[in-house]
XYZ file of C-alpha atoms in Angstrom:
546
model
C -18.283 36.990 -17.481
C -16.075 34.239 -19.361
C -13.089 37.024 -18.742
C -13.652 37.588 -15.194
C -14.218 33.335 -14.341
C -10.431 33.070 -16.022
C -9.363 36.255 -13.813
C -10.612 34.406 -10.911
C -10.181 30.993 -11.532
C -7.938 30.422 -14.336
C -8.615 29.391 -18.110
C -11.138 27.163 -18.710
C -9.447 24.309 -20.043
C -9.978 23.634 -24.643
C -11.951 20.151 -24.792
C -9.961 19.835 -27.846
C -6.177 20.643 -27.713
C -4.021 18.065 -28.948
C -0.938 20.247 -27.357
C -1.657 19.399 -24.136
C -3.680 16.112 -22.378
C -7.292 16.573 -21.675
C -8.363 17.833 -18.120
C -10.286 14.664 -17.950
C -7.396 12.245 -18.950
C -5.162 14.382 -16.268
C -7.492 14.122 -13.921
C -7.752 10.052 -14.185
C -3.811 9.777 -14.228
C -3.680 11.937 -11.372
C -6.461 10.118 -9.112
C -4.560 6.257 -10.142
C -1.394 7.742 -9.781
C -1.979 9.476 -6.038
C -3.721 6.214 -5.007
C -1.289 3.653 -6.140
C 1.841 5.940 -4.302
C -0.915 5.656 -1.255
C -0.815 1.811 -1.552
C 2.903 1.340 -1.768
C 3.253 4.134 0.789
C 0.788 2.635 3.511
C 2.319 -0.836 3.040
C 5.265 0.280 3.729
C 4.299 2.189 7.103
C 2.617 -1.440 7.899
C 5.278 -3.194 7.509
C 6.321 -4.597 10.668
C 4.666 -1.957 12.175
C 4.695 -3.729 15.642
C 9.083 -3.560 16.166
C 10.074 -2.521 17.657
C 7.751 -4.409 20.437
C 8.187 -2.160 23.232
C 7.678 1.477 24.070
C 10.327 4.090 22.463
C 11.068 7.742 22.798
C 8.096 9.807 24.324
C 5.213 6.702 23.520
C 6.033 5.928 27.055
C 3.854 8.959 27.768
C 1.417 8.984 25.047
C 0.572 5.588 24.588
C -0.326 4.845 28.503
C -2.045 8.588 28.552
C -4.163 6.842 25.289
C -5.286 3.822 27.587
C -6.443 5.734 30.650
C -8.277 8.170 28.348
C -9.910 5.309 26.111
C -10.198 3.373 30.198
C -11.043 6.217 32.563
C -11.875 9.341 29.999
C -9.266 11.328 31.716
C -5.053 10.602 32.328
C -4.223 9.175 35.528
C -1.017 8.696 36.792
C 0.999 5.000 36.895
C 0.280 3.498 40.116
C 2.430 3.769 43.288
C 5.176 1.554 43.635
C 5.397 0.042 40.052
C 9.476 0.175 39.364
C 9.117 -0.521 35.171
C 5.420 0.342 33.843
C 6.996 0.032 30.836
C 8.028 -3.063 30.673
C 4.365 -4.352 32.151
C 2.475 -2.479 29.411
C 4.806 -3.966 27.050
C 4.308 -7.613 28.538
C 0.467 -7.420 27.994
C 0.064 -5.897 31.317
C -1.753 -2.326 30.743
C -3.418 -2.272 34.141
C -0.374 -0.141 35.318
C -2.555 3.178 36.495
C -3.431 4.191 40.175
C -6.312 6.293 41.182
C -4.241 9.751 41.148
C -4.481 12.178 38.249
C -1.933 12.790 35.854
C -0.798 16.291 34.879
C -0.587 15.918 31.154
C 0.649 18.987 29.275
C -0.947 18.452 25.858
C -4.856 18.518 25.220
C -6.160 15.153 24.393
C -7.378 14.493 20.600
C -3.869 13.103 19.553
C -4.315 10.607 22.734
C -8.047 9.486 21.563
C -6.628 8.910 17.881
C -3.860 6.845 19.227
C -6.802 4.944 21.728
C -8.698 3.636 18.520
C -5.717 2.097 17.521
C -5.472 0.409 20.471
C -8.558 -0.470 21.073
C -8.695 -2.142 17.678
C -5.627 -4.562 18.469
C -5.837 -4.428 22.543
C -3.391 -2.744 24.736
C -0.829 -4.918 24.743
C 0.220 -4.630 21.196
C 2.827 -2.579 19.404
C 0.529 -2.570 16.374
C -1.766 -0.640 18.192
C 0.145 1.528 19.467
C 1.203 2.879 15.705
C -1.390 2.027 13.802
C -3.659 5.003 14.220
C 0.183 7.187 13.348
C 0.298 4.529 10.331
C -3.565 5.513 8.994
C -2.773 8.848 9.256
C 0.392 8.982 7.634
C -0.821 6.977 4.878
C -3.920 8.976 4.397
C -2.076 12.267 4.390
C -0.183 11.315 1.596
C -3.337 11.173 -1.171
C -4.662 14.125 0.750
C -1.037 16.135 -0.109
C -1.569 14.363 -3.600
C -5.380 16.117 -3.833
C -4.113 19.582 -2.294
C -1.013 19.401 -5.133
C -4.108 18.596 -7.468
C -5.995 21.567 -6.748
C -3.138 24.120 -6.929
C -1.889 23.376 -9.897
C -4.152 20.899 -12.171
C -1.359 18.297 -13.532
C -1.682 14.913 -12.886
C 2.486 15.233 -13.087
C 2.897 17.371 -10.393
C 0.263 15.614 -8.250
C 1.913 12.717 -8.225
C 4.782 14.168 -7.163
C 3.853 15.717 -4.122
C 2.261 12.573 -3.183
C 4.956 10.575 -3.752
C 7.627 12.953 -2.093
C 5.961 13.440 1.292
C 5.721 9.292 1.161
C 9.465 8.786 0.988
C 10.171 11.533 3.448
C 12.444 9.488 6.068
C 10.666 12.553 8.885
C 7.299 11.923 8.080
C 7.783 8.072 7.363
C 9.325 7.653 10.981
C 6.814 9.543 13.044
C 4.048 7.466 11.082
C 5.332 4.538 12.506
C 5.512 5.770 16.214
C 2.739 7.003 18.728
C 3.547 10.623 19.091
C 1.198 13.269 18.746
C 2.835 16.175 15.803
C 1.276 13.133 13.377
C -2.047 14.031 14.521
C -1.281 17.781 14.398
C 0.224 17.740 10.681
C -3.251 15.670 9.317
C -5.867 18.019 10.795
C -4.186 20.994 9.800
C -3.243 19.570 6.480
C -7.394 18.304 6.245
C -7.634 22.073 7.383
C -5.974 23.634 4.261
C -7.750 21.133 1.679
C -11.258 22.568 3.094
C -9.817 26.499 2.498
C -8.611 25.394 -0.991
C -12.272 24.348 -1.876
C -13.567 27.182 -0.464
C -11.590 29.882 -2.082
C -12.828 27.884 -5.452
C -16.223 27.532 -4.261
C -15.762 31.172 -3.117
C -14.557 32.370 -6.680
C -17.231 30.487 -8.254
C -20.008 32.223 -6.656
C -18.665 35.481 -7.267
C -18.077 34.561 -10.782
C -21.596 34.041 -10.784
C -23.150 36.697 -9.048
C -20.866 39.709 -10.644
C -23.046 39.973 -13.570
C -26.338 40.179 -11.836
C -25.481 42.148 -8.904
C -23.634 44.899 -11.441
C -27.188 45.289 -13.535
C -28.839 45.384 -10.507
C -26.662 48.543 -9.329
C -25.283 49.616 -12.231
C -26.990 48.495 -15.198
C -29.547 50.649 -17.078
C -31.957 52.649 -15.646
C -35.161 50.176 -15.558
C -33.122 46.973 -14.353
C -31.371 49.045 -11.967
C -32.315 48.509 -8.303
C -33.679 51.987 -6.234
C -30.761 53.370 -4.807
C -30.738 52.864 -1.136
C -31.824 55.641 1.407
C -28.969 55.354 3.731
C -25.040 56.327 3.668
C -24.602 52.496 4.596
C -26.749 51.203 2.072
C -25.536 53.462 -0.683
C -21.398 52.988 0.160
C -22.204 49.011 0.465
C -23.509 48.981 -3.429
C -19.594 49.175 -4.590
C -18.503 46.354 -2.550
C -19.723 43.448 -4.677
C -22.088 41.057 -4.255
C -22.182 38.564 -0.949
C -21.003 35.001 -1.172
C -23.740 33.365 1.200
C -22.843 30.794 3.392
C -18.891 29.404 3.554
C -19.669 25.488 4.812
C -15.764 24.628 3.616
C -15.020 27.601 5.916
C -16.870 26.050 8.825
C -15.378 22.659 8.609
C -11.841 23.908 8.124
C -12.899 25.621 11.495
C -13.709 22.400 13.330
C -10.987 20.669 11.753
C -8.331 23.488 13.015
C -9.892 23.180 16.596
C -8.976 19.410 16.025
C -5.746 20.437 15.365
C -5.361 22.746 18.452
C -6.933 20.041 20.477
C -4.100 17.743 19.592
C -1.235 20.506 20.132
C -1.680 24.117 21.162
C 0.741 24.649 18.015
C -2.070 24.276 15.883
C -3.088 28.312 17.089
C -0.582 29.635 14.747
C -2.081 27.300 12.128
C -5.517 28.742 12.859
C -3.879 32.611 12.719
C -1.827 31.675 9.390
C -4.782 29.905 7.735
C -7.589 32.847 8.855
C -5.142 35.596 7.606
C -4.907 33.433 3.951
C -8.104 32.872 3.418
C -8.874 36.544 3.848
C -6.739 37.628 1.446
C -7.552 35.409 -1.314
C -10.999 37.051 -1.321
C -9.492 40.423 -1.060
C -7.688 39.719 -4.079
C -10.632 38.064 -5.754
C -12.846 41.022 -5.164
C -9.701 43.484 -6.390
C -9.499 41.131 -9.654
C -13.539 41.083 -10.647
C -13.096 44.967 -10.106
C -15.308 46.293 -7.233
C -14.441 50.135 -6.362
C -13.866 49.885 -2.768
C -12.780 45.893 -2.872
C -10.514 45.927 0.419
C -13.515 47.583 2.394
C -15.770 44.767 1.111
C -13.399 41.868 1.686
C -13.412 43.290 5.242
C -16.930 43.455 6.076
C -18.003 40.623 3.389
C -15.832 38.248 3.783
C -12.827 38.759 6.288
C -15.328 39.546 9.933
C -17.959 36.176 8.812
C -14.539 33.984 8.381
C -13.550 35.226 11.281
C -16.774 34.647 12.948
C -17.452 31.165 10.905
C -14.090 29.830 11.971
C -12.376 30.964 14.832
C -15.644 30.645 17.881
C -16.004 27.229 15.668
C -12.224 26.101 16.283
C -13.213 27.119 20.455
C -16.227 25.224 20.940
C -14.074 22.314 18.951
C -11.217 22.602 21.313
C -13.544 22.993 24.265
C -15.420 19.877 22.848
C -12.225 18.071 23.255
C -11.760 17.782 27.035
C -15.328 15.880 26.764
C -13.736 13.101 29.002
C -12.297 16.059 31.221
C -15.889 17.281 32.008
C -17.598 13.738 31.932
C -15.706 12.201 34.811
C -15.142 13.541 37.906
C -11.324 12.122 38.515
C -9.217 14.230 36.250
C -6.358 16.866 36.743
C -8.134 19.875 38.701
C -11.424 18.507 37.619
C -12.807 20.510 41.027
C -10.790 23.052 41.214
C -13.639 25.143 41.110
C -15.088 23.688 44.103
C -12.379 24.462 46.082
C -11.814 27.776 44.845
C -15.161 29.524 44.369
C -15.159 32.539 42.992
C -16.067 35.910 44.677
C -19.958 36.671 44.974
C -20.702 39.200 42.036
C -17.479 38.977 39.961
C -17.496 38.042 36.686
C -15.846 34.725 37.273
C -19.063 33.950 39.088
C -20.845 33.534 35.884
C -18.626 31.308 34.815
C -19.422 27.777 34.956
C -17.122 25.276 37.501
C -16.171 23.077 35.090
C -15.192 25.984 32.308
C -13.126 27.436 35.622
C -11.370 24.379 36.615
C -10.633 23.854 32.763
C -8.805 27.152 33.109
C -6.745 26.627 35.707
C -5.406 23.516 34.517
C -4.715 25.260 31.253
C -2.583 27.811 33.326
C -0.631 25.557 34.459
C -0.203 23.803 31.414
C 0.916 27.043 30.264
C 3.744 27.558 33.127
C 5.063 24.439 32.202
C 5.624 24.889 28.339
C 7.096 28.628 28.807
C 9.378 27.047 31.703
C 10.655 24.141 29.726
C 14.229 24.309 29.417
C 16.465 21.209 30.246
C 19.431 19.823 28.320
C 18.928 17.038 26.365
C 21.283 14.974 23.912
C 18.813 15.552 20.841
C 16.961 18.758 20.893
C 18.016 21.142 18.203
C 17.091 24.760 17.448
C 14.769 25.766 14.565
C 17.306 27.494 12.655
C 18.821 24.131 12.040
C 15.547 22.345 11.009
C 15.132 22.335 7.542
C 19.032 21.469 6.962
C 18.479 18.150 9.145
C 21.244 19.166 11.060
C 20.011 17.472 14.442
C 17.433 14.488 13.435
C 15.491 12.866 16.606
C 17.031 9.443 17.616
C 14.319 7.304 18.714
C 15.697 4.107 18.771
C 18.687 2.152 18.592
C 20.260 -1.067 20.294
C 23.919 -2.138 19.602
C 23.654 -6.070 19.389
C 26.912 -7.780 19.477
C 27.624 -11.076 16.923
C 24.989 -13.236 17.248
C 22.268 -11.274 18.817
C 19.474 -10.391 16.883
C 20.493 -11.949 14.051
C 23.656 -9.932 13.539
C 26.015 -11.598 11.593
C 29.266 -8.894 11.790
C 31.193 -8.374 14.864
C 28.926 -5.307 15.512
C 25.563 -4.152 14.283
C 23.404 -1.448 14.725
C 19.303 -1.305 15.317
C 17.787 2.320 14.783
C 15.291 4.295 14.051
C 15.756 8.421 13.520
C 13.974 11.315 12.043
C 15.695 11.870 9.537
C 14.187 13.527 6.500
C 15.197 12.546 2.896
C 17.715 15.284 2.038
C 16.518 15.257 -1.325
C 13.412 17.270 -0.673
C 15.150 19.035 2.706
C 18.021 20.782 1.314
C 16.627 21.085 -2.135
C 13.691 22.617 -0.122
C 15.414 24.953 1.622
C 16.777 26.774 -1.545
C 12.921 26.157 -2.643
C 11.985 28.380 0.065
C 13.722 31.182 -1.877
C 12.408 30.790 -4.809
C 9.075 30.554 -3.735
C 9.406 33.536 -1.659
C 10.036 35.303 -4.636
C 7.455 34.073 -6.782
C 5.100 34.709 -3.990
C 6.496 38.846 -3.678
C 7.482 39.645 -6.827
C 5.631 37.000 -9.234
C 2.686 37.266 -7.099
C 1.790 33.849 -7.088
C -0.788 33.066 -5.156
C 0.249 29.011 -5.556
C 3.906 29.920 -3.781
C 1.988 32.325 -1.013
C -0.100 29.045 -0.724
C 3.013 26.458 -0.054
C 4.674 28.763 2.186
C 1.798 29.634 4.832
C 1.810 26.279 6.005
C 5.748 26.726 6.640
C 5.132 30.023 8.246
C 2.470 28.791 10.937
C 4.404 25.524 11.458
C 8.011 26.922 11.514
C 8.836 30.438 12.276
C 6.894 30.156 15.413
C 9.175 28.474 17.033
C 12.318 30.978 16.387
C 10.241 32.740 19.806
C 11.166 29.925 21.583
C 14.830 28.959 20.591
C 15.640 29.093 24.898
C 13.020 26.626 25.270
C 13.952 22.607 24.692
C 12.391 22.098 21.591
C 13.405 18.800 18.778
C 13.257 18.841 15.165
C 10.789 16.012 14.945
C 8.508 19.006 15.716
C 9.229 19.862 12.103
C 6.688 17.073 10.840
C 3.555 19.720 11.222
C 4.716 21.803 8.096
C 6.552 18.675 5.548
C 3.740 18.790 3.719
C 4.152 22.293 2.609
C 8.093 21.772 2.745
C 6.772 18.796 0.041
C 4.332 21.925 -1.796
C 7.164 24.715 -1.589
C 9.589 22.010 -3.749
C 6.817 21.691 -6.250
C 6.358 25.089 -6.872
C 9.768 25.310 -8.401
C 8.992 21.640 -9.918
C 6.045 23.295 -11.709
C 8.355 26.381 -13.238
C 11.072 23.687 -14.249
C 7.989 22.114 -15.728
C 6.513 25.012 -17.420
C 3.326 26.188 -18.621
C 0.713 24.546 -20.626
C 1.471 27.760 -23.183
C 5.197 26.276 -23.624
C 6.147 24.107 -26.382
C 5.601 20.689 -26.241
C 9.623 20.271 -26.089
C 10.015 22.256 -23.525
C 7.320 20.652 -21.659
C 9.068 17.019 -22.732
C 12.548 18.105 -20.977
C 10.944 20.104 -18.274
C 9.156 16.435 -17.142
C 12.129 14.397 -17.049
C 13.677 16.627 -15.063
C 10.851 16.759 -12.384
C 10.862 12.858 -12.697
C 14.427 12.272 -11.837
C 14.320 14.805 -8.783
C 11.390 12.416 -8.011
C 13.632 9.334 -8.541
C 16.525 10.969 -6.781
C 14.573 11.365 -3.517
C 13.102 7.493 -4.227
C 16.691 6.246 -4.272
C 17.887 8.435 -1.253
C 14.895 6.703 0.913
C 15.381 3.318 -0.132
C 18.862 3.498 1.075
C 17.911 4.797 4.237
C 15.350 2.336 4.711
C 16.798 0.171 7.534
C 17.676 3.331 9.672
C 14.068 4.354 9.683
C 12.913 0.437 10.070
C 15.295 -0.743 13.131
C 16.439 -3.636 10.397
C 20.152 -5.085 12.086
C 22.699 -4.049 9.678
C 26.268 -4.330 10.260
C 28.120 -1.466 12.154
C 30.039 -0.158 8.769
C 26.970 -0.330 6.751
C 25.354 2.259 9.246
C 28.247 4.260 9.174
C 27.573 4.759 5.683
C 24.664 6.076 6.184
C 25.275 8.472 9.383
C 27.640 11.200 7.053
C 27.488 13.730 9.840
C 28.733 13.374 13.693
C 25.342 15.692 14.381
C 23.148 12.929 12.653
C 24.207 10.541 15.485
């Protein structure tokens, strides 16, 4: 049993092995370390979280949609004859909305999130526009700390992740602005944490249960259980033993119906996620040795996760529109009332609200499959993880004098643009995972990269479509994971010499202070902080950056 919990689960760690630091002690560096990069990473999100004090890039949608939901429970459109809404909800005057519905194209949990925010500050404050973005942002970071935790057990490597996803220049922007892919990265990323504990909860149980259920179906004679009458009772005995009740399972369910209620995106997170989980118990039930293990996963464990998660992420989503179906006001809220359905069909048993939900969702659809307009700053995936095309937005050009400039020209911006650091070295990382993940069969790599595949290579269907990179923000996290996979080989195992482990570390810590440095000198084109015209040139190395 000791053999197949380390087949399953890993070593059990010596309590006494001065080559390598107690769990305990690794654990305690790990949990201080993740919080104080959590601190110094949320500060800095706060930081003049309220400039710039006016509404940039898309928040001009977002931020008003927040208000009417958080005002109205439903999106209304700005009131007739109002020239600059903008600059009115800016001024402290929100009351900018009409009585019409608004045709929004995303569902509305991002919207709520950013409501708290503002109805924690009012309105009329730039704060409050961000600061839900800000939380999140800030939280994600120990959550990418605790997920790097889990994989790989070293307080090292923890911190690392932690510390690179808080100097990412893409995630740091878009935690400072009220857009929604924020919203979408945390509840997928809260999504994975919940499948991680599960597959260890999941692992557990079987670790447990192996002995018993083999005695009581192959063990001798008298402890032996009667074999069962039926074909189905007698081909189910070499399947293994059940693993009950998969709560993580059903909360990563709700939280990836979150996720999907924030951006429709968050499907391929839900397919990606479903398919992993799966396999990890296929593979656990192939390593503790039951004869027909993939037939077992199936019906044991792959059709309950489907059921446990996939009806829960609907009823979620559905859940959602709760504002939709309270009020009577919103976009095709009685459409069903004006288009009954035929007497006897099927769509007859469906309820008016449920019907009307579906329409608008068709046209929803119709608009993001017919989105295609040029536009200075939208990029094509291929191009993503290379920064080739960052998001601009902000920037104002004050002259001498303005804004406290002090050269003859200065420059105020704010762009997505990830540290290059983890970007470039994590597209090579993508490689190297890959092949750990193939070949190595590394369930840590496969791990890092599904988050990538549900997040990125989804939108290579699209590349006609206007798409940006800031869209990019839903996988960084695993971007951040797939860099500390090779971190952890560079690193090596707790079976190499101390030496090797001593070199190995500095390495990892200089990468780590590399992609520090690279986001402290970036700082004031993430921050709209006035520099002078040259000093921004300095920064921008590409013509595409700008």
């Amino acid at each position: 049993m000791e053999s197949l919990r380390a087949r399953l689960l890993g070593p059990a760690p010596a309590a006494h092995d001065h080559e390598r630091v107690g769990t305990a002690r690794q654990r305690r560096i790990a949990t201080w370390g993740i919080l104080l990069v959590t601190l110094v990473g949320g500060a800095l999100r706060l930081w003049r979280l309220g400039h710039p004090d006016r509404l940039v890039f898309d928040e001009t949608y977002y931020v008003k949609q927040a208000w009417s939901l958080i005002r109205y429970g439903h999106e209304r459109e700005i009131r007739e004859g109002l020239e600059d809404p903008d600059a009115l909800f800016t001024n402290g005057d929100p009351d900018v909305f009409g009585g019409q519905p608004d045709l929004v194209v995303h569902p509305p949990v991002g919207k709520w999130m950013i409501g708290l925010g503002e109805l924690v500050t009012g309105p009329e404050s730039a704060l409050g526009w961000r600061l839900s973005s800000a939380t999140v942002g800030t939280l994600s970071i120990a959550l990418l700390g605790v997920v790097a935790w889990l994989i790989w057990r070293n307080a090292l490597l923890a911190i690392s992740a932690a510390t690179l996803l808080a100097v990412d220049g893409h995630h740091f922007a878009q935690s400072r602005i009220g857009l929604l892919d924020i919203f979408l990265m945390w509840w997928v990323l809260v999504a994975f944490l919940l499948l991680l504990l599960d597959r260890e909860q999941g692992r557990r149980r079987l670790a447990q249960r192996w002995g018993p259920w083999w005695e009581r179906t192959h063990g001798p004679a008298a402890a032996r259980s009667p074999v069962p009458r039926t074909p189905w009772g007698r081909w189910r005995r070499w399947w293994g033993p059940s693993l009950g009740m998969r709560w993580w399972r059903l909360a990563a369910g709700i939280s990836l119906g979150l996720a999907v209620g924030t951006k429709w995106s968050g499907l391929y997170f839900l397919a990606v996620f479903g398919l992993m989980t799966f396999f990890w118990d296929l593979g656990a039930r192939r390593a503790a040795g039951a004869r027909d293990w993939a037939v077992g996963a199936v019906v044991r464990d792959g059709i309950p996760a489907f059921l446990l998660m996939v009806p829960t992420s609907v009823l979620t989503y559905v859940a959602t529109w709760a504002g939709w179906f309270l009020t009577d006001g919103g976009w095709k809220r009685q459409w069903a009332v004006d288009n009954p359905a035929p007497s006897g069909s099927p769509a007859a048993l469906v309820p008016d609200p449920l019907r009307s939900l579906w329409a608008y969702h068709q046209e929803q659809w119709n608009f993001h499959v017919g989105l295609q307009n040029e536009h200075a700053w939208s990029s094509n995936p291929w191009s993503w993880t290379v920064q080739w095309r960052p998001t601009l937005f902000y920037a104002d050009w004050p002259e001498q004098g303005e804004k406290g400039c002090e050269a003859a020209r200065c420059v105020e911006y704010i762009a997505s643009l990830g540290n290059v650091v983890l970007w470039w070295g994590g597209t090579l990382a993508l490689l190297v995972a890959l092949f750990c993940w193939l070949l190595g069969r590394d369930w840590r790599a496969g791990a890092a990269l599904s988050g990538i595949a549900a997040g990125w290579l989804p939108w290579f269907l699209y590349q006609t479509r206007t798409i940006y990179s800031f869209y990019a923000i839903a996988f960084v996290p695993w971007l951040v994971l797939v860099v500390v996979t090779c971190l952890a080989l560079v690193l090596g195992t707790d079976r190499a010499s101390p030496r090797r482990r001593r070199w190995g570390a500095v390495v990892v810590v200089g990468y780590v202070t590399l992609a520090v440095a690279f986001f402290v000198w970036y700082w004031p084109v993430h921050t709209a902080i006035v520099i002078p015209r040259d000093q921004w040139d300095l920064r921008m190395w590409f013509d595409f950056w700008t």
